[in-house]
CSV table of C-alpha atoms in Angstrom, one decimal:
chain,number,residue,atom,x,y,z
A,1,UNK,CA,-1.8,-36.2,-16.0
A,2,UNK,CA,-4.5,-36.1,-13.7
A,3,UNK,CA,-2.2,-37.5,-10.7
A,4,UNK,CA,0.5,-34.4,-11.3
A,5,UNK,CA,-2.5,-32.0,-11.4
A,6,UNK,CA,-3.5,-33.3,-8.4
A,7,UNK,CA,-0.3,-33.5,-6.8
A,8,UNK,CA,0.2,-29.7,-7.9
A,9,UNK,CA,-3.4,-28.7,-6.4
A,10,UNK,CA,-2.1,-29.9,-3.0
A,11,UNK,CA,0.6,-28.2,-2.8
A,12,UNK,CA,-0.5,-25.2,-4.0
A,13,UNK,CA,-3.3,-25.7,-1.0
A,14,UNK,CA,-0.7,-26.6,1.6
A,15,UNK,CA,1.2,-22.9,0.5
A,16,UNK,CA,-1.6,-21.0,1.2
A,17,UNK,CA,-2.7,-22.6,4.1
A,18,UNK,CA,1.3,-22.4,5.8
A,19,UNK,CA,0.7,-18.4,3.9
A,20,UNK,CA,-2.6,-17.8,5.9
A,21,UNK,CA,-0.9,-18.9,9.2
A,22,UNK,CA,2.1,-16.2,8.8
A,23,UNK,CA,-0.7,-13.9,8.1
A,24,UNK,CA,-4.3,-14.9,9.3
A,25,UNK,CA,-5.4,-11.5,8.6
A,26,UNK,CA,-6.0,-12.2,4.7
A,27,UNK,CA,-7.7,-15.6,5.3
A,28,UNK,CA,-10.9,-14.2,4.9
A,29,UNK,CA,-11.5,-13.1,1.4
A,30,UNK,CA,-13.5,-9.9,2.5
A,31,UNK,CA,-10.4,-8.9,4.6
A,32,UNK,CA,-7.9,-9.9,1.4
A,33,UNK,CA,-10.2,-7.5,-1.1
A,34,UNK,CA,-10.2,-5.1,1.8
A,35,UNK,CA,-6.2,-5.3,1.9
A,36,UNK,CA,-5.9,-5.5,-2.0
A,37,UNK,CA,-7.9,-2.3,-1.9
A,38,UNK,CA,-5.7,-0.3,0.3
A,39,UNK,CA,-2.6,-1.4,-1.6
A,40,UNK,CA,-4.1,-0.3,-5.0
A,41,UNK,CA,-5.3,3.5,-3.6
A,42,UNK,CA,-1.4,3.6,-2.2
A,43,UNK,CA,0.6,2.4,-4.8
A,44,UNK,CA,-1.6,4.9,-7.5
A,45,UNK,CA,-0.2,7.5,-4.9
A,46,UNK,CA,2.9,6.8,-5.1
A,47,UNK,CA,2.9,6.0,-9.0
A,48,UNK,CA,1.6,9.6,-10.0
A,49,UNK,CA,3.6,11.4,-7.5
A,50,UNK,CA,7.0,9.1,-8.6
A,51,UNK,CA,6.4,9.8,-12.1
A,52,UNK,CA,6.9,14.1,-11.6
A,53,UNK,CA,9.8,13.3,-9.2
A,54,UNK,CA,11.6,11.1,-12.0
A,55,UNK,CA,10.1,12.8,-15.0
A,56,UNK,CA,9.6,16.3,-14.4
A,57,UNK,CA,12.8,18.4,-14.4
A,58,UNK,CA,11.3,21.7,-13.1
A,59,UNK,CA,10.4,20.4,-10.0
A,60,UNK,CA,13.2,18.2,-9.3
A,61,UNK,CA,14.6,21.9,-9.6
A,62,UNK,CA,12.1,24.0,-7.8
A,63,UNK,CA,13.1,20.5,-4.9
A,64,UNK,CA,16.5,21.9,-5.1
A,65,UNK,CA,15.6,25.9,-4.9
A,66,UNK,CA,12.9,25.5,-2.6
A,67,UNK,CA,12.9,22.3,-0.6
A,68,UNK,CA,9.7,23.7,1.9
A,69,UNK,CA,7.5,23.7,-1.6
A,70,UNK,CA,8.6,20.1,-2.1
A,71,UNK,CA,8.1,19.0,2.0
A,72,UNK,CA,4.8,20.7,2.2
A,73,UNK,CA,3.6,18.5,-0.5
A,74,UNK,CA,4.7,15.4,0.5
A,75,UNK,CA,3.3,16.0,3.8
A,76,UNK,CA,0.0,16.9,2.3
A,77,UNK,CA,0.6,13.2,0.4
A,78,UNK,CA,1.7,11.5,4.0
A,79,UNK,CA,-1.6,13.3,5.8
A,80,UNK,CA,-4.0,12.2,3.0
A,81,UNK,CA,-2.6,8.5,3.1
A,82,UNK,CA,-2.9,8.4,6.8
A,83,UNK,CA,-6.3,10.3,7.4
A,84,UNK,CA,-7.1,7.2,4.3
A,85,UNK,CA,-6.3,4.2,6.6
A,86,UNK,CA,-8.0,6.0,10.0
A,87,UNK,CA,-11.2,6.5,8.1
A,88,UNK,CA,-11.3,2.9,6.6
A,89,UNK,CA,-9.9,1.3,9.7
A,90,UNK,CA,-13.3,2.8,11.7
A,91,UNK,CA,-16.5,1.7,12.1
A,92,UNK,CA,-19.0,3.5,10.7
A,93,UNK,CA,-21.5,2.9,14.1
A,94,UNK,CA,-23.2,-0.1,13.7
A,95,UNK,CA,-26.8,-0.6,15.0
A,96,UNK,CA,-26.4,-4.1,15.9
A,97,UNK,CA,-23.2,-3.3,17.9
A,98,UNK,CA,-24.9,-0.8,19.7
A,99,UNK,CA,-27.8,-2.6,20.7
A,100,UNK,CA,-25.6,-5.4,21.8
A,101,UNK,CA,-23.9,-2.8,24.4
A,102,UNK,CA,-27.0,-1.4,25.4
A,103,UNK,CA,-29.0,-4.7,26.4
A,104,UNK,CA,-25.5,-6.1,28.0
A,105,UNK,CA,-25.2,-2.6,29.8
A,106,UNK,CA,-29.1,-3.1,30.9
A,107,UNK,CA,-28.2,-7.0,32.6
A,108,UNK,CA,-25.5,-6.1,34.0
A,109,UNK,CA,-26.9,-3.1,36.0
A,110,UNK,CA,-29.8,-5.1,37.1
A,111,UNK,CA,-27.7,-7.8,38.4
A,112,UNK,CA,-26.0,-5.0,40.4
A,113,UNK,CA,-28.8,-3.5,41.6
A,114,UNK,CA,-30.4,-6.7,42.7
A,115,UNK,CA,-26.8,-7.6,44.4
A,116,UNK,CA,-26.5,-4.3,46.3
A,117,UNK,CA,-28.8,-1.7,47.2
A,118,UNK,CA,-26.3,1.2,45.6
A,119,UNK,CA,-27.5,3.1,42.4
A,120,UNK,CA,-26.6,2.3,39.0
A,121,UNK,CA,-25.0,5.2,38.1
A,122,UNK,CA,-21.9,4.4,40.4
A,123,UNK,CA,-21.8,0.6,38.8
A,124,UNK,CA,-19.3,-0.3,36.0
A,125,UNK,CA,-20.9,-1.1,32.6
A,126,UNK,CA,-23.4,2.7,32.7
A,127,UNK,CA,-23.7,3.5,29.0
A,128,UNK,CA,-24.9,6.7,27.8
A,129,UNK,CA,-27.4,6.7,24.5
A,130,UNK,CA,-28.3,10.8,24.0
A,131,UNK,CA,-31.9,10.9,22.4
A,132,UNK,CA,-32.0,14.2,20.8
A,133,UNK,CA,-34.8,16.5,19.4
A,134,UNK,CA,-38.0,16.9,22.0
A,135,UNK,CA,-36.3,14.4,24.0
A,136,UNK,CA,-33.2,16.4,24.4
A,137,UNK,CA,-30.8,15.7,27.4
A,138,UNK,CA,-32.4,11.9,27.9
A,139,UNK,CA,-29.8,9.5,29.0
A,140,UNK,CA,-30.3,5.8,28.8
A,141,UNK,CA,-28.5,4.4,31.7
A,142,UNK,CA,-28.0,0.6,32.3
A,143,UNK,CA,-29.5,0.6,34.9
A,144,UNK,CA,-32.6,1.5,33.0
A,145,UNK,CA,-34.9,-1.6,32.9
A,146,UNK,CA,-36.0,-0.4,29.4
A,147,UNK,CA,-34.3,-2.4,26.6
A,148,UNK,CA,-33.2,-1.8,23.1
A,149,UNK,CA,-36.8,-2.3,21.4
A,150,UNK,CA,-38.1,0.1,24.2
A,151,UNK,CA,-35.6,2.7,23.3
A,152,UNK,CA,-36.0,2.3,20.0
A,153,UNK,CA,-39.7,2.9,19.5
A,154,UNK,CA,-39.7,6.0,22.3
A,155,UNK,CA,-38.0,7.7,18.9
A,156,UNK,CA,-40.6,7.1,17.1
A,157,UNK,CA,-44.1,8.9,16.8
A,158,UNK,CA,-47.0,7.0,19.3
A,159,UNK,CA,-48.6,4.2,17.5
A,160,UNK,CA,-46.0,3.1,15.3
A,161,UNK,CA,-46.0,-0.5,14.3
A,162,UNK,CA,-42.5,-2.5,15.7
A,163,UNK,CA,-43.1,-4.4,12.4
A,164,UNK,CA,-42.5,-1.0,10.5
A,165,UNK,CA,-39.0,-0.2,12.4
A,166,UNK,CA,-37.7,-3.7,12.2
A,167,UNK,CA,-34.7,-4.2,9.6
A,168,UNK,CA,-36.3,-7.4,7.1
A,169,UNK,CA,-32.8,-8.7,6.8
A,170,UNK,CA,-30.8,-8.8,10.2
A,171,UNK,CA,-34.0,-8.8,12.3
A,172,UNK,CA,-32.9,-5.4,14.7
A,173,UNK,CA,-35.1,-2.1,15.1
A,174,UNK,CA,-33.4,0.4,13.6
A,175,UNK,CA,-33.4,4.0,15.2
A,176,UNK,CA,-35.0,6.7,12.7
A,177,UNK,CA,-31.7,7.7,10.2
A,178,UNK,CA,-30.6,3.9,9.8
A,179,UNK,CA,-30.3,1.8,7.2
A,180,UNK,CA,-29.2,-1.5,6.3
A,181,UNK,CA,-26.5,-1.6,3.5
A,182,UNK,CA,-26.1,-4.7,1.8
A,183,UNK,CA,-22.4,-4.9,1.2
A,184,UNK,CA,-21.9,-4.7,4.9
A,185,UNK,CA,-24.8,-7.0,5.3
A,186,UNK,CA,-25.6,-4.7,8.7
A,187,UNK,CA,-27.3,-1.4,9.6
A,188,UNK,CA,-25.7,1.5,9.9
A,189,UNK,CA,-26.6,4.5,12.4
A,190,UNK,CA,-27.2,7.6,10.2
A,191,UNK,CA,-26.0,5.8,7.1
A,192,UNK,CA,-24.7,7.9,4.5
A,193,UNK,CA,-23.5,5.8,1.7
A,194,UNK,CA,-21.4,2.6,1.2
A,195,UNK,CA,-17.6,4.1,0.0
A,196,UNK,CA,-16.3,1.2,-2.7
A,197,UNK,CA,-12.3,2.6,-2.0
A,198,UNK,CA,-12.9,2.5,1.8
A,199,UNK,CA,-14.0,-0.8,1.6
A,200,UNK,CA,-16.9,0.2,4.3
A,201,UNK,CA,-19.2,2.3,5.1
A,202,UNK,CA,-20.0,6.0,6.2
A,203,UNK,CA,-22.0,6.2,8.8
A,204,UNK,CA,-22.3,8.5,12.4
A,205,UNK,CA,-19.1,7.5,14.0
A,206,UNK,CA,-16.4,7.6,10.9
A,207,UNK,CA,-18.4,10.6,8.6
A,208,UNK,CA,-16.1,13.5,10.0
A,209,UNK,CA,-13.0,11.5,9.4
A,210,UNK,CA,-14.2,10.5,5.9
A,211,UNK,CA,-15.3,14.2,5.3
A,212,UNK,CA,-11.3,15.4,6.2
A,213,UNK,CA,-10.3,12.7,3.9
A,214,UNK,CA,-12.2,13.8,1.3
A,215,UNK,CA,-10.9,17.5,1.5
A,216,UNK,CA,-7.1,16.3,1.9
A,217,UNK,CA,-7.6,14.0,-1.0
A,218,UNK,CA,-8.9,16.8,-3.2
A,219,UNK,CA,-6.2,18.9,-2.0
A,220,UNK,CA,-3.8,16.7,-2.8
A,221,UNK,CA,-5.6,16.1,-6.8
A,222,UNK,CA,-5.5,19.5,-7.3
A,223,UNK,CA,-1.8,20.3,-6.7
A,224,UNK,CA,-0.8,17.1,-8.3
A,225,UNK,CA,-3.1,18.2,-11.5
A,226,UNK,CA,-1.2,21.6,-10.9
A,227,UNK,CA,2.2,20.4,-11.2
A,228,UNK,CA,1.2,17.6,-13.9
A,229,UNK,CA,-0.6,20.8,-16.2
A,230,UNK,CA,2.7,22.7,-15.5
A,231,UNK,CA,4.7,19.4,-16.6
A,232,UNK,CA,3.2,18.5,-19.6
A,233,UNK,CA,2.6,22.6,-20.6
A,234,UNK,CA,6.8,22.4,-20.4
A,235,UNK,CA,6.8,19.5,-23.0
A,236,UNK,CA,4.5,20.8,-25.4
A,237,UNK,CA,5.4,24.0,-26.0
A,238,UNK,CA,9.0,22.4,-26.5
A,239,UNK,CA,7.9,19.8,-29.2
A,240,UNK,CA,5.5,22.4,-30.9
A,241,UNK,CA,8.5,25.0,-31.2
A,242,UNK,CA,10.4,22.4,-32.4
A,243,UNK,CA,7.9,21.6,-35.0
A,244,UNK,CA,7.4,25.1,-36.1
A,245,UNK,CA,11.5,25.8,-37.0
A,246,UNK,CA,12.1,22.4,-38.2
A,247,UNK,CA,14.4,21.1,-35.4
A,248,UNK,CA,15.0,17.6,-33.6
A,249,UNK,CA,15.4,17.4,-29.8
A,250,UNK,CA,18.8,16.2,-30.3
A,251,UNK,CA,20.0,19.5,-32.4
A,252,UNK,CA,18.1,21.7,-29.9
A,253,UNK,CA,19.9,20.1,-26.7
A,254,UNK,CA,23.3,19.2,-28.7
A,255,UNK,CA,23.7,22.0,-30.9
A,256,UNK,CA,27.1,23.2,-30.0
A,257,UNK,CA,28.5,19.5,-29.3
A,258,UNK,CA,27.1,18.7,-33.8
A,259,UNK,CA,30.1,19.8,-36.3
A,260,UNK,CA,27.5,21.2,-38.9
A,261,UNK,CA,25.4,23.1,-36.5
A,262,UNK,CA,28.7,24.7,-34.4
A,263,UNK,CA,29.2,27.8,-37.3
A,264,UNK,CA,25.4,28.4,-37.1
A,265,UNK,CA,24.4,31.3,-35.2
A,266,UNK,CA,22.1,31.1,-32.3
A,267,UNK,CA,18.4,32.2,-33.4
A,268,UNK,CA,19.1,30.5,-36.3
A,269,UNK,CA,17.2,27.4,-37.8
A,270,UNK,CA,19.2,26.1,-40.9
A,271,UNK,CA,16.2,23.6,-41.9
A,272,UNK,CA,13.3,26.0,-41.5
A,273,UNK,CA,11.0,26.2,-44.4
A,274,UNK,CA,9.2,28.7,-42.6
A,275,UNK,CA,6.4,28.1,-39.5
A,276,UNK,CA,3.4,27.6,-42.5
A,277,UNK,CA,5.7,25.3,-44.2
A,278,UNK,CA,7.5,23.7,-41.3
A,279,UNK,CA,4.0,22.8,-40.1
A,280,UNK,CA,2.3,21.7,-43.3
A,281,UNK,CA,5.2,19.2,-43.7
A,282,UNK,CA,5.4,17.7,-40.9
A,283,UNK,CA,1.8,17.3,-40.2
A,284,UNK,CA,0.7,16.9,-44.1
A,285,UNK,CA,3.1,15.5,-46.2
A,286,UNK,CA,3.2,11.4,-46.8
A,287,UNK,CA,5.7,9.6,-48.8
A,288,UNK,CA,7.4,6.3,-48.9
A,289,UNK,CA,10.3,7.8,-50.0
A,290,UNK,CA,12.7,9.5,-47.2
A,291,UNK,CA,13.4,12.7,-47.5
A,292,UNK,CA,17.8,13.7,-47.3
A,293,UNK,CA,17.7,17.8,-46.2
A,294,UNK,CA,21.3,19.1,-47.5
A,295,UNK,CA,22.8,22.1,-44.9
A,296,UNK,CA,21.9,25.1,-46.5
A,297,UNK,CA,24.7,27.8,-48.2
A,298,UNK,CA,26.6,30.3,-46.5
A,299,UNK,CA,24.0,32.5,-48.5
A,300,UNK,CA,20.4,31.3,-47.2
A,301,UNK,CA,22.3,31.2,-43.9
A,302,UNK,CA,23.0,34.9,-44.2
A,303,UNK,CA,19.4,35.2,-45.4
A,304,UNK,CA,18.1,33.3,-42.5
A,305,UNK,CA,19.9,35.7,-40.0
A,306,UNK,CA,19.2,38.8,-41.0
A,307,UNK,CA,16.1,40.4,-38.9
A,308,UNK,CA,12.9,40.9,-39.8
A,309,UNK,CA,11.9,44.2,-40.9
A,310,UNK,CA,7.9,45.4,-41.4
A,311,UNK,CA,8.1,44.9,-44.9
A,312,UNK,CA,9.0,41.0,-44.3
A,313,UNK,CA,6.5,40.3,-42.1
A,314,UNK,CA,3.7,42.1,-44.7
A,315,UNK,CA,5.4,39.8,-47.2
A,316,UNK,CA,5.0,36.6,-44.5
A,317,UNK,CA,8.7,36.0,-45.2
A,318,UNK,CA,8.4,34.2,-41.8
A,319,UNK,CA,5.7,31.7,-43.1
């Protein structure tokens, strides 16, 4: 027994091994969660959309009258998937990553500068960091011998300790607005908040996108609630006026196709009781025993047709 398990577990590890070299992308198991993620948020898309299209016969119909309705949503649906996989795809503006291009940017000017007598600014490799606030219009060039920690504590007050701006975890100074976030395991310039159905987080350089996601994904909830309130608002009011006169789906749909029902005319409910009595039974009444309704008389129909007058209605003769 143990030798077949073991047999099974290696093959089972050479399959995903031969399956992580077709697609080294989900080798890492952040990267699969981050894929099985984006998969989920689409296909519960596509679920609640596909169940009005299959389900809901007024807007397969409204599709048929007026096919812009129908194309405006689905692009709405197309925009919001899209503007989805741009936001999560981004980086959020990591401080690490910019530090790393600003202290690269600073060696690589200097070498220049010590190579040739030109200035920095015409050197490949210049990076611009804008400081705003009282030091509005400040560029940090690379040519700039100052490096990131200098940078970094010019943005502070005078006096403050490099201990205090210093992120405890991955050991960078953090520029005033950053933050580290623990399920990226990195700081993040002007972090906003971690987004669990991005997968990442929100921080200067991917807010805007996230913001227009947020408004097309609302846009898109709203019109789908819309047309689901308008679905199931159909479907209701069929089955409670169905309840109320006492009829089945199939007789409603089907009445001129049933022998019994063919002589019965329309407006006409040959097994109401009445709406009080309709309702009472249906919702009320309990038995074990099944219950065999006989077609009424050429009399009660007669009864059942003729209109209601004042005096009927004072009477409830509808009840």
């Amino acid at each position: 027994m143990t030798m077949v398990m073991g047999i099974c577990r290696s093959f089972h590890d050479r399959a995903l091994a031969r399956f992580f070299h077709c697609f080294p992308c989900l080798s890492d198991p952040a990267r699969r969660s981050s894929w099985g993620l984006k998969v989920t948020l689409v296909m519960l898309h596509l679920i609640f959309v596909g169940i009005l299209f299959v389900f809901d016969g007024d807007l397969i119909e409204t599709t048929k009258k007026e096919p812009w309705y129908t194309a405006l949503y689905l692009l709405l649906l197309f925009a919001t998937l899209v503007q989805y996989f741009i936001t999560s795809s981004s980086s959020p503006g990591y401080v690490f990553d910019v530090m790393r291009a600003v202290n690269e940017t600073n060696v690589i000017c200097q070498k220049s500068s010590m190579a040739s007598k030109q200035p920095a600014s015409s050197q490949n490799g210049s990076l611009n960091v804008v400081i705003e606030g009282s030091q509005s219009g400040r560029n940090f060039q690379g040519s700039n011998p100052s490096s990131w920690t200098k940078l970094v504590m010019d943005m502070y007050p005078p006096g403050t300790s490099i201990r205090s701006c210093t992120c405890s975890y991955c050991n960078v100074e953090q520029p005033p607005r950053a933050k580290h976030c623990h399920d990226c395991d990195k700081c993040v310039l002007q972090f906003d908040h971690h987004c669990l159905w991005l997968g990442s987080c929100v921080g200067q350089d991917n807010h805007c996108k996230f913001w227009w996601y947020i408004c097309e994904e609302t846009a898109l909830c709203l019109w789908t609630g819309i047309l689901y309130i308008m679905y199931l608002k159909a479907n209701i009011s069929r089955a409670c006026y169905l309840v109320l006169t006492n009829q089945t789906t199939y007789e409603l749909v089907r009445c001129r196709r049933i022998p019994y029902l063919r002589r019965i005319p329309e407006r006409v409910y040959p097994f109401s009781k009445g709406i009080c009595r309709n309702l009472y039974n249906f919702c009320c009444v309990r038995s074990s025993i099944y219950s065999l309704e006989p077609l009424p008389s050429s009399q009660e129909l007669e009864e059942k047709a003729r209109p209601y007058t004042c005096l009927d209605i004072l009477a409830c003769r509808c009840c």
